[in-house]
Each structure stands twice: as C-alpha cells, then as structure tokens.
Coordinates of C-alpha atoms and ligand atoms in Angstrom, one line a residue:
M307 CA 345.6 187.9 328.8
Y308 CA 347.6 189.8 331.4
D309 CA 350.2 187.5 332.9
P310 CA 351.6 188.4 336.4
L311 CA 354.8 186.5 335.9
V312 CA 355.6 188.2 332.6
D313 CA 353.9 191.6 332.5
A314 CA 354.0 195.0 334.3
P315 CA 350.9 195.6 336.4
P316 CA 347.6 195.4 334.4
G317 CA 345.5 198.3 333.3
P318 CA 344.5 201.0 333.0
H319 CA 341.9 199.9 330.4
D320 CA 342.1 196.2 330.0
A321 CA 338.8 194.8 328.8
P322 CA 336.6 193.0 331.3
E323 CA 336.7 189.2 331.1
P324 CA 333.8 187.9 328.9
S325 CA 332.3 186.0 331.9
Y326 CA 328.7 185.0 332.3
W327 CA 328.5 187.4 335.3
Q328 CA 329.8 190.3 333.2
Q329 CA 327.2 189.7 330.5
H330 CA 324.2 188.8 332.7
T331 CA 324.5 191.0 335.8
Q332 CA 323.2 194.5 336.4
A333 CA 325.6 195.4 339.2
D334 CA 325.3 198.7 340.9
F335 CA 328.9 199.7 341.6
P336 CA 329.5 203.0 343.4
E337 CA 330.9 206.2 341.8
C338 CA 334.7 206.4 341.7
V339 CA 336.7 209.5 342.5
D340 CA 339.9 211.1 341.3
A341 CA 343.2 209.8 342.7
P342 CA 344.3 211.8 345.8
E343 CA 347.9 212.9 346.1
Q344 CA 348.1 212.0 349.7
V345 CA 346.2 209.6 351.9
E346 CA 346.8 207.8 355.1
F347 CA 346.2 204.2 353.8
A348 CA 346.6 203.3 350.2
V349 CA 345.2 199.9 349.0
V350 CA 346.3 198.3 345.8
G351 CA 343.4 196.3 344.1
A352 CA 339.7 196.7 344.4
G353 CA 338.7 193.0 344.7
Y354 CA 337.0 191.6 347.8
T355 CA 340.2 191.8 349.9
G356 CA 341.0 195.4 349.1
L357 CA 337.4 196.6 349.4
N358 CA 336.8 194.9 352.8
A359 CA 340.1 196.2 354.1
A360 CA 339.3 199.8 352.9
R361 CA 335.9 199.7 354.6
V362 CA 337.3 198.6 357.9
L363 CA 340.0 201.3 357.8
A364 CA 337.4 204.0 356.9
E365 CA 335.0 202.8 359.6
N366 CA 337.9 203.3 362.1
G367 CA 338.1 206.9 361.0
H368 CA 341.1 206.7 358.7
S369 CA 341.5 208.2 355.3
V370 CA 341.9 205.4 352.7
A371 CA 342.0 205.2 348.9
V372 CA 341.8 202.0 346.9
F373 CA 343.7 202.1 343.6
E374 CA 342.3 199.6 341.1
A375 CA 344.2 198.9 337.8
N376 CA 341.0 198.6 335.7
Q377 CA 337.3 198.8 336.7
L378 CA 336.3 197.9 340.3
A379 CA 336.6 194.1 340.9
W380 CA 338.2 193.5 337.5
G381 CA 340.1 190.5 338.9
C382 CA 338.9 187.2 340.4
S383 CA 336.2 189.0 342.5
S384 CA 333.9 189.5 339.5
R385 CA 334.7 186.2 337.7
N386 CA 334.7 183.4 340.2
A387 CA 332.2 180.5 340.5
G388 CA 330.5 182.1 343.6
F389 CA 331.0 179.1 345.9
V390 CA 330.9 180.5 349.5
M391 CA 332.9 177.9 351.3
K392 CA 334.1 177.8 354.9
S393 CA 337.8 177.4 354.0
T394 CA 340.8 178.9 352.4
G395 CA 344.0 177.4 351.0
R396 CA 344.2 173.7 350.5
L397 CA 344.6 172.4 354.1
G398 CA 341.6 170.9 355.9
L399 CA 341.1 171.1 359.6
S400 CA 342.4 167.6 360.2
A401 CA 345.6 168.5 358.3
W402 CA 346.0 171.5 360.6
A403 CA 345.4 169.4 363.7
E404 CA 348.0 166.9 362.5
R405 CA 350.5 169.7 361.8
L406 CA 350.0 172.0 364.8
G407 CA 347.5 170.4 367.2
T408 CA 343.8 170.6 367.8
D409 CA 343.8 174.1 369.4
I410 CA 345.2 175.7 366.2
A411 CA 342.8 173.8 364.1
Q412 CA 339.9 175.0 366.3
G413 CA 341.2 178.5 366.0
I414 CA 341.3 178.2 362.2
A415 CA 337.8 176.8 362.2
A416 CA 336.7 179.8 364.2
E417 CA 338.3 182.2 361.7
H418 CA 336.5 180.4 358.8
Q419 CA 333.2 180.7 360.7
K420 CA 333.8 184.5 361.2
A421 CA 334.6 184.9 357.5
L422 CA 331.3 183.3 356.7
Q423 CA 329.5 185.8 359.0
L424 CA 331.3 188.7 357.5
V425 CA 330.6 187.7 353.9
E426 CA 326.9 187.4 355.0
D427 CA 327.0 191.1 356.0
N428 CA 328.1 192.0 352.5
V429 CA 325.4 189.7 351.0
Q430 CA 322.8 191.4 353.2
A431 CA 323.9 194.8 351.7
C432 CA 322.7 193.6 348.3
P433 CA 319.0 194.1 347.6
Q434 CA 319.0 190.9 345.6
Q435 CA 321.0 189.0 348.4
C436 CA 323.5 188.4 345.6
Q437 CA 321.1 185.8 344.1
R438 CA 322.2 183.4 346.8
Q439 CA 321.4 179.6 346.5
N440 CA 321.2 177.9 349.9
G441 CA 321.5 174.2 349.4
G442 CA 325.1 173.8 350.6
Y443 CA 328.4 172.9 349.1
L444 CA 328.8 169.2 348.1
K445 CA 332.2 167.6 347.8
I446 CA 331.6 164.4 345.8
A447 CA 333.8 161.3 345.6
H448 CA 334.5 161.1 341.9
R449 CA 335.4 157.4 342.0
A450 CA 334.7 154.5 344.4
S451 CA 338.2 154.7 345.9
A452 CA 337.7 158.3 347.0
V453 CA 334.7 157.4 349.2
A454 CA 336.7 156.1 352.2
P455 CA 339.0 159.1 352.5
L456 CA 336.1 161.4 352.1
K457 CA 334.1 159.6 354.8
Q458 CA 337.2 159.9 357.0
Q459 CA 337.2 163.7 356.4
Y460 CA 333.5 163.8 357.3
E461 CA 334.2 162.0 360.6
Q462 CA 337.0 164.4 361.4
L463 CA 334.9 167.5 360.6
K464 CA 332.2 166.2 362.9
Q465 CA 334.8 166.1 365.7
F466 CA 335.3 169.8 365.0
D467 CA 331.6 170.4 365.3
Q468 CA 331.3 171.4 361.7
P469 CA 327.7 171.3 360.2
V470 CA 328.3 168.5 357.7
E471 CA 326.2 165.7 356.4
W472 CA 327.2 162.4 354.8
L473 CA 325.3 161.4 351.7
T474 CA 325.7 157.8 350.5
Q475 CA 325.6 157.0 346.8
E476 CA 321.9 156.0 347.2
Q477 CA 321.0 159.3 348.9
L478 CA 323.0 161.2 346.4
T479 CA 321.1 159.9 343.4
D480 CA 318.2 162.2 344.4
I481 CA 320.5 165.2 344.1
I482 CA 322.8 164.4 341.2
D483 CA 322.8 161.7 338.6
S484 CA 326.5 161.1 337.6
P485 CA 328.7 158.1 337.2
Q486 CA 331.3 160.3 339.0
A487 CA 329.3 160.7 342.2
H488 CA 329.9 157.8 344.6
A489 CA 329.1 159.6 347.8
A490 CA 329.3 163.2 349.1
L491 CA 330.1 165.4 352.0
R492 CA 327.7 168.2 352.3
F493 CA 328.7 171.4 354.1
T494 CA 325.2 172.6 355.0
D495 CA 325.9 176.2 355.9
C496 CA 327.8 177.0 352.7
F497 CA 326.1 178.5 349.7
A498 CA 326.5 179.9 346.2
L499 CA 326.0 183.4 344.9
N500 CA 326.6 185.9 342.0
P501 CA 330.1 187.1 342.6
M502 CA 329.7 190.3 340.7
L503 CA 326.8 191.4 342.9
L504 CA 328.9 190.5 346.0
A505 CA 331.7 192.7 344.6
A506 CA 329.3 195.6 344.0
A507 CA 327.8 195.3 347.5
T508 CA 331.2 195.2 349.1
A509 CA 332.3 198.2 347.1
R510 CA 329.2 200.2 348.1
R511 CA 329.8 199.5 351.8
A512 CA 333.4 200.6 351.4
A513 CA 332.4 203.8 349.6
A514 CA 329.6 204.5 352.2
A515 CA 332.1 204.2 355.0
G516 CA 334.2 206.9 353.3
A517 CA 336.8 204.9 351.3
Q518 CA 337.9 206.7 348.1
L519 CA 337.7 204.3 345.2
V520 CA 339.9 205.1 342.3
E521 CA 339.6 203.0 339.1
H522 CA 341.7 202.6 336.0
C523 CA 344.7 203.6 338.1
P524 CA 347.4 200.9 338.3
V525 CA 350.1 201.3 340.9
T526 CA 353.3 200.8 338.9
Q527 CA 355.8 201.3 341.7
A528 CA 355.7 201.1 345.5
V529 CA 358.6 202.2 347.6
S530 CA 358.8 202.2 351.4
L531 CA 360.3 205.5 352.7
G532 CA 360.8 204.3 356.3
S533 CA 359.5 206.9 358.7
K534 CA 358.2 208.9 355.8
G535 CA 355.7 206.3 354.8
V536 CA 355.3 205.0 351.2
Y537 CA 355.7 206.5 347.8
L538 CA 353.5 205.2 345.0
Q539 CA 353.7 205.8 341.3
T540 CA 350.3 205.4 339.6
A541 CA 349.0 205.9 336.2
K542 CA 347.4 209.1 337.5
G543 CA 350.4 210.5 339.3
A544 CA 352.4 210.1 342.4
V545 CA 350.7 209.4 345.8
R546 CA 352.1 209.6 349.3
A547 CA 350.7 207.4 351.9
R548 CA 351.5 206.4 355.5
K549 CA 350.9 202.7 354.8
L550 CA 350.2 200.5 351.8
L551 CA 348.0 197.4 351.7
V552 CA 348.7 195.2 348.7
C553 CA 345.5 193.4 347.8
S554 CA 346.3 192.5 344.2
N555 CA 346.6 188.8 345.1
G556 CA 346.9 186.5 342.1
Y557 CA 347.1 189.6 339.8
T558 CA 350.2 190.9 341.6
S559 CA 352.8 191.6 338.9
G560 CA 356.2 190.3 339.7
Q561 CA 357.4 193.8 338.9
L562 CA 355.5 195.6 341.7
L563 CA 357.4 194.6 344.8
P564 CA 360.5 192.4 344.9
E565 CA 359.5 191.2 348.4
L566 CA 356.4 189.4 346.9
A567 CA 357.8 188.4 343.5
S568 CA 358.8 184.8 344.3
R569 CA 356.2 184.0 347.0
S570 CA 353.2 183.1 344.9
L571 CA 352.3 181.0 341.9
P572 CA 349.6 182.7 339.9
V573 CA 347.4 179.8 338.5
L574 CA 344.6 180.1 336.0
S575 CA 341.2 178.8 336.9
S576 CA 338.8 178.6 334.0
I577 CA 335.0 178.3 333.6
I578 CA 332.6 177.5 330.8
T579 CA 328.8 177.8 330.9
T580 CA 326.5 175.8 328.7
P581 CA 323.5 177.3 326.9
P582 CA 320.4 177.1 329.1
L583 CA 319.5 173.4 329.6
S584 CA 316.0 172.1 328.8
K585 CA 313.7 170.8 331.4
E586 CA 314.4 167.2 330.2
Q587 CA 318.2 167.8 330.4
I588 CA 318.0 169.1 333.9
E589 CA 315.8 166.2 334.9
S590 CA 318.3 163.8 333.4
I591 CA 321.1 165.1 335.6
K592 CA 318.9 165.8 338.6
L593 CA 321.0 168.8 339.7
S594 CA 319.2 171.7 341.2
P595 CA 320.6 175.3 341.4
Q596 CA 320.8 175.2 345.2
Y597 CA 324.0 173.0 345.2
A598 CA 327.6 174.1 344.6
V599 CA 329.6 171.0 343.7
M600 CA 333.3 170.2 343.7
D601 CA 334.9 166.8 343.2
T602 CA 337.7 165.0 345.0
R603 CA 340.3 165.0 342.1
I604 CA 343.7 166.4 342.6
L605 CA 342.9 168.7 339.7
K606 CA 339.4 169.5 340.8
Y607 CA 336.4 170.3 338.7
Y608 CA 333.6 172.4 340.2
F609 CA 330.1 173.0 338.9
R610 CA 326.7 174.5 339.7
L611 CA 323.4 175.0 337.8
L612 CA 322.8 178.7 337.5
P613 CA 319.3 180.2 338.2
D614 CA 318.7 180.5 334.5
N615 CA 319.4 176.8 333.9
R616 CA 322.9 177.2 332.4
L617 CA 325.4 174.8 333.8
L618 CA 328.6 176.4 335.0
F619 CA 331.6 174.1 334.9
G620 CA 335.1 175.0 336.0
G621 CA 338.6 173.6 336.5
R622 CA 342.2 174.4 335.8
G623 CA 343.0 176.4 332.7
A624 CA 346.2 177.2 330.7
I625 CA 349.5 177.7 332.4
Q626 CA 350.5 181.0 330.7
G627 CA 348.4 184.1 330.3
K628 CA 349.0 184.2 326.5
S629 CA 347.2 180.8 326.1
A630 CA 344.3 181.6 328.5
A631 CA 341.7 182.2 325.9
N632 CA 342.7 179.2 323.7
P633 CA 339.5 177.3 323.0
V634 CA 341.4 174.0 323.7
Y635 CA 340.9 174.7 327.4
A636 CA 337.2 175.3 327.0
K637 CA 337.0 172.0 325.0
R638 CA 338.7 170.2 327.9
L639 CA 336.2 171.5 330.3
L640 CA 333.4 170.4 328.0
Q641 CA 334.9 166.9 327.8
A642 CA 335.1 166.8 331.6
L643 CA 331.5 168.0 331.8
H644 CA 330.5 165.1 329.5
Q645 CA 332.4 162.6 331.7
T646 CA 330.6 164.0 334.7
F647 CA 327.2 164.0 333.0
P648 CA 327.2 161.6 329.9
Q649 CA 323.4 162.6 329.6
L650 CA 324.6 166.0 328.3
R651 CA 326.7 164.6 325.5
N652 CA 324.5 166.5 323.0
V653 CA 325.5 169.8 324.6
N654 CA 328.4 170.4 322.3
K655 CA 329.1 174.0 322.7
W656 CA 329.8 176.5 325.5
E657 CA 328.3 180.0 325.7
H658 CA 330.8 181.7 327.9
F659 CA 334.4 180.8 328.6
W660 CA 336.7 182.8 330.9
S661 CA 339.6 182.6 333.2
G662 CA 341.2 184.3 336.2
W663 CA 344.4 184.2 338.2
V664 CA 344.4 182.7 341.7
S665 CA 347.4 182.9 344.0
V666 CA 348.8 179.6 345.1
S667 CA 351.2 179.5 348.0
L668 CA 354.1 177.1 348.4
D669 CA 352.7 175.5 351.5
D670 CA 349.0 175.6 350.6
Y671 CA 347.8 178.4 352.9
P672 CA 347.5 182.2 352.7
R673 CA 349.3 184.9 354.7
V674 CA 347.9 188.1 355.9
G675 CA 350.1 190.8 357.5
K676 CA 353.2 192.9 357.4
V677 CA 355.7 192.4 354.5
K678 CA 358.1 195.2 355.4
D679 CA 358.1 198.7 356.8
N680 CA 354.7 200.4 356.0
I681 CA 353.7 197.6 353.6
Y682 CA 351.1 194.9 354.3
A683 CA 349.8 192.2 352.0
S684 CA 347.2 189.4 351.8
M685 CA 347.5 186.6 349.3
G686 CA 347.8 182.9 348.6
Y687 CA 344.2 181.8 349.1
C688 CA 344.8 178.9 346.5
G689 CA 341.5 179.6 344.8
A690 CA 339.3 179.7 347.9
G691 CA 338.7 183.3 348.7
V692 CA 335.0 184.3 348.3
S693 CA 334.3 184.1 352.0
F694 CA 337.8 184.3 353.4
T695 CA 338.5 187.7 351.8
A696 CA 335.9 189.3 354.0
L697 CA 338.0 188.3 357.0
A698 CA 341.4 188.7 355.3
G699 CA 340.5 192.3 354.5
Q700 CA 339.6 193.0 358.1
R701 CA 342.6 191.3 359.5
L702 CA 344.9 193.1 357.0
A703 CA 343.4 196.4 358.1
E704 CA 343.9 195.5 361.7
A705 CA 347.5 194.7 361.1
A706 CA 348.0 198.0 359.3
M707 CA 346.4 199.8 362.2
E708 CA 348.9 197.9 364.4
Q709 CA 346.3 195.9 366.2
P710 CA 347.2 192.4 367.3
L711 CA 346.0 189.5 365.1
P712 CA 345.1 186.0 366.3
E713 CA 348.0 183.8 366.9
L714 CA 347.3 181.6 364.0
P715 CA 349.5 180.5 361.0
Y716 CA 347.7 182.8 358.6
Y717 CA 349.0 185.8 360.5
Q718 CA 352.3 184.8 361.9
S719 CA 354.7 184.5 359.0
Q720 CA 355.2 185.6 355.5
L721 CA 354.5 183.5 352.4
K722 CA 357.4 181.2 351.7
P723 CA 359.5 181.9 348.6
F724 CA 359.3 179.3 345.9
P725 CA 362.6 177.6 345.4
L726 CA 364.0 178.3 341.9
P727 CA 361.1 180.7 341.2
R728 CA 362.0 181.0 337.5
F729 CA 361.0 177.3 337.2
R730 CA 357.6 177.7 339.0
R731 CA 355.7 177.0 335.8
L732 CA 357.7 174.0 334.9
G733 CA 356.8 172.6 338.4
Q734 CA 353.2 173.5 337.7
W735 CA 353.3 171.6 334.4
L736 CA 354.8 168.5 336.0
Y737 CA 352.2 168.7 338.7
Y738 CA 349.4 168.8 336.2
H739 CA 350.8 165.7 334.5
Y740 CA 351.0 163.9 337.9
G741 CA 347.5 165.0 338.8
R742 CA 346.1 163.8 335.5
L743 CA 347.7 160.4 336.0
R744 CA 346.4 160.1 339.6
D745 CA 342.9 161.3 338.8
Ligands
FAD682 C1 337.6 181.1 337.6 C2 337.7 181.3 339.1 C3 336.7 180.7 340.0 C4 336.8 180.8 341.3 N1 335.8 180.3 342.1 C5 335.8 180.5 343.4 C6 334.8 180.0 344.2 O1 333.8 179.5 343.7 N2 334.9 180.2 345.6 C7 336.0 180.7 346.2 O2 336.0 180.8 347.4 N3 336.9 181.3 345.4 C8 336.9 181.2 344.1 N4 337.9 181.7 343.3 C9 338.9 182.6 344.0 C10 338.3 183.9 344.4 O3 337.6 184.5 343.4 C11 339.5 184.8 344.9 O4 340.2 184.1 346.0 C12 339.1 186.2 345.4 O5 338.2 186.8 344.5 C13 340.3 187.0 345.6 O6 339.9 188.3 345.8 P1 341.0 189.5 345.9 O7 340.4 190.7 346.2 O8 342.1 189.0 346.9 O9 341.7 189.5 344.5 P2 341.1 189.9 343.1 O10 339.7 189.9 343.1 O11 341.8 189.1 342.1 O12 341.5 191.4 343.0 C14 342.8 191.9 342.7 C15 342.7 193.2 342.0 O13 344.0 193.8 342.0 C16 344.1 194.6 340.8 N5 345.5 194.9 340.6 C17 346.5 194.1 340.3 N6 347.6 194.8 340.3 C18 347.4 196.1 340.5 C19 348.2 197.3 340.5 N7 349.5 197.2 340.4 N8 347.5 198.4 340.8 C20 346.2 198.5 341.0 N9 345.4 197.4 341.0 C21 346.0 196.2 340.7 C22 343.5 193.7 339.8 O14 343.1 194.5 338.7 C23 342.3 193.0 340.5 O15 341.1 193.7 340.3 C24 337.8 181.6 341.9 C25 338.8 182.2 341.1 C26 338.7 182.1 339.7 C27 339.7 182.8 338.8

C-alpha cells in the first residue's frame, strides 16, 4: 500500500481499497472534468475536507479546482467506519478546559456542534440519507477500572451542556452483551452512516456549486511564487493558481511540501467485517445497528453492526504501508472481536479487510490555516474527521479567502514538527507496546 513517509504522492491509478463500502455501495459521484491550466484556488485531495472547502469557495463566487490523485474520495473518506462524532483530535473538552480555560473549551464545543450541523447538510443531500443509523455513539468502559474515569468524563460533559447519557452496566446489558462492557457514556446526537455515500453527496454539492473536480491527477510538486501565486506540477500538466489548499491529510506524501513533511504521523487504522451474522448470533450479542461503539483502551477498538448484519470491527493496523494488507492484522482484529464477544468465537473468518492513513499530530489536535505564502492546509484530525471535515473545509476556505477564523487553538498556529522525525515510527512502535501493556 502507498506509504506517505516513503513514497512520492499516490496515483494516478492506484486501486481502490477492497473495503466493505467499496464493494457494497452504489455511490453516485459527479462527473469529473479535465485539469484546468489556471484556476484561482487549487485544492489537493478530494476527500471530505477538500470537497467541503471547494464547495465553500465556489459558493463564494471563486473558481476552484480539486485535484485528486486517484478516484474521488479514494483516501479515508471512502473507507472509514462512518462514526459521526462530535469531536476531533484526542483531547476532550475537559482537557481543553484544563489547558486553556472554560471559554476556549466552550468555543471548541461550539465548533464541534457546528461541524455536526454541516455534516448533516451533506447527509440531507443524499437521497438515502447516507444510510444513517441514529442510536448515538457509545463509549464503553472495557474494564471495571475504566468506569470511574469515564463517569468523570460524563459529569464534565454535562457541565458543558453536552447531550450525553450515562448507562450503568445493568442498563447496558440491554444494548450490548460483552464481558468488556462495564458501563457506557452515550452521545445521543451522534450517529453512524455509510461514508462512501457521504463522500458522493459532498462531491455532488461541490460540483453543483461550480467546483471543477479532477481525478487521477496527483499533484507532484507545489511551489509558492510569492505575489505570483502558486505553481503546481500535476500528472496532467502544469497548473497556475492564486492559492493552494492542501487537503491530502494522512495521505500527504513527505515529498509534496517540506513545510508539512515532519508535522504529522500517518497512522494506519484497519477494519474487518464478518460475514452476515445469523439472528441467533445477533441476539447473543444484543447489539443493534443503531449504535456506533468505541472502547476506552489506549489502543482503541471500534465496532458497529451494519444494516446487513455484518459486524464491522476496527482498530490499529500495521505501522508501515508495505505491511498494511498482511492478514496478521486482520487476525488480530478478529481475536479482539472474540474477546469483546466470546459468543462469536465460531465466527472464524472475515469477509473484508482494509486500512487507511489517518494523520496524527504531535499534540493531539488538528490545525487548519495558513502554512506559508499562498498555501493553506488542514490536517491532524487523529482519526476523528467524519464530522469535523465539514467544518475544517469551510474554515480552510475562509482562511484562504482571508476571512478571520475563530480565536481557537485549531486555527491559531501550525502543526508542531515531530522531534527527530525520522524516528517517528520507532516512537509509534514503542507507544503500541506501552498501549498493549496498559490495556
Ligand atoms: C479505517 C478508518 C476508519 C475511520 N473511522 C472514522 C470514524 O468512524 N469516524 C471519524 O470521525 N473518522 C474516522 N476516520 C478518519 C476519517 O475518515 C478522516 O479523518 C477523514 O475522512 C479525513 O478526510 P480528508 O478529506 O481530510 O482526507 P482523505 O479522505 O484521506 O483524503 C485525502 C485525499 O488526498 C488525496 N491525495 C493525497 N496526495 C495527493 C496529491 N499529491 N495530489 C492529489 N491528491 C492527493 C488522496 O488520494 C485522498 O483521496 C477513519 C479513518 C480510517 C482510515
């Protein structure tokens, strides 16, 4: 698999990932166009971030072209688990309050709420409502000692007026039967959907607003020319633009822009799906498709029952792209699934196994804004971007249009460079060992 820390930008004809969504979704993506030679705003990457940014720019009357290395939404935006959560990065509201005070935490909560509203607009643009499932997002205490900190998080979220519910182990037994479910925090306004349908709806809105969508067209070089804008080398020729928005996120090749090269750690998240479960198997685990579930581990597992009764189960994957498709990682997920649901021990194969690159930032939260003259970027969502990208795209477009952004940490500084960036993966490997011991 393409590896951002090793390879030149992906494309132009990398195969789509063999995901469940890829194989089971009839998604209606809009027609793409030829690459223009000149455009006001050029966007790199047609995932949710790039497509939302392009739509906002087009709606504001600007000419904008999105250059996607492969087919539209080839990256995370067509292969995630479809959890629409009200968060991004890895810091909760109480962590923000401790770091920077309650006002900042409230401001961040308001941004997350806005992101949820914006993603809702994209969902509404899909005739199938992106196959949404409305039961909420459950964060489950995977062991008894995780209950107290989770309860504390619940109390703190209540103070921020978040719509959350506390489920005791007894209440939880009606929703999920697992030895690794000791209590849960339920985010009632979060939901789950089909990410591929969301990508297609977002792309259609961008195209309808006038954005030019160009696929199979990797940008291989990007140079700021000061007052003369930016020069892009693409697989389909040179392009001149006034400004460039880098929305390639976890897929950003270290070779694209030196300014971004050491500021993100691309991390693989992997998913398996089981064959469709029988009625008896589903009754034995009690899970219904309306819930999106994640646990409290350091190295988290997440799962949901899909509308066609397959269980989707995800977690961390390989460290290097060349190992991403190694079945050993699918087997590990299957083992974790068995630990979560011993009732499913007789499910001993997976039907789909796939992975994607998420961008992890050094200090656990994303940045959206200017990188250097004429160049803007949004990345570092740490694996939580399905809802946030709707807002990040908008904020990035606003920054590129030189409109002021809210005075919040996401928008006020650049991603921090990793110290000793060549050893990022060694650090990741050590962290995985630490996480495994702690969990
Ligand atoms: C397995 C998995 C499960 C996940 N589950 C969830 C979840 O349930 N909920 C959640 O909130 N988040 C989840 N995420 C994260 C979420 O999917 C991402 O945060 C989000 O999709 C990021 O969107 P994006 O547009 O920023 O980036 P992407 O969708 O990754 O798009 C980047 C695009 O840039 C293109 N590109 C790269 N380089 C170039 C170049 N040089 N020229 C042109 N194009 C280029 C790539 O081809 C790619 O299509 C998951 C991620 C993975 C991998």
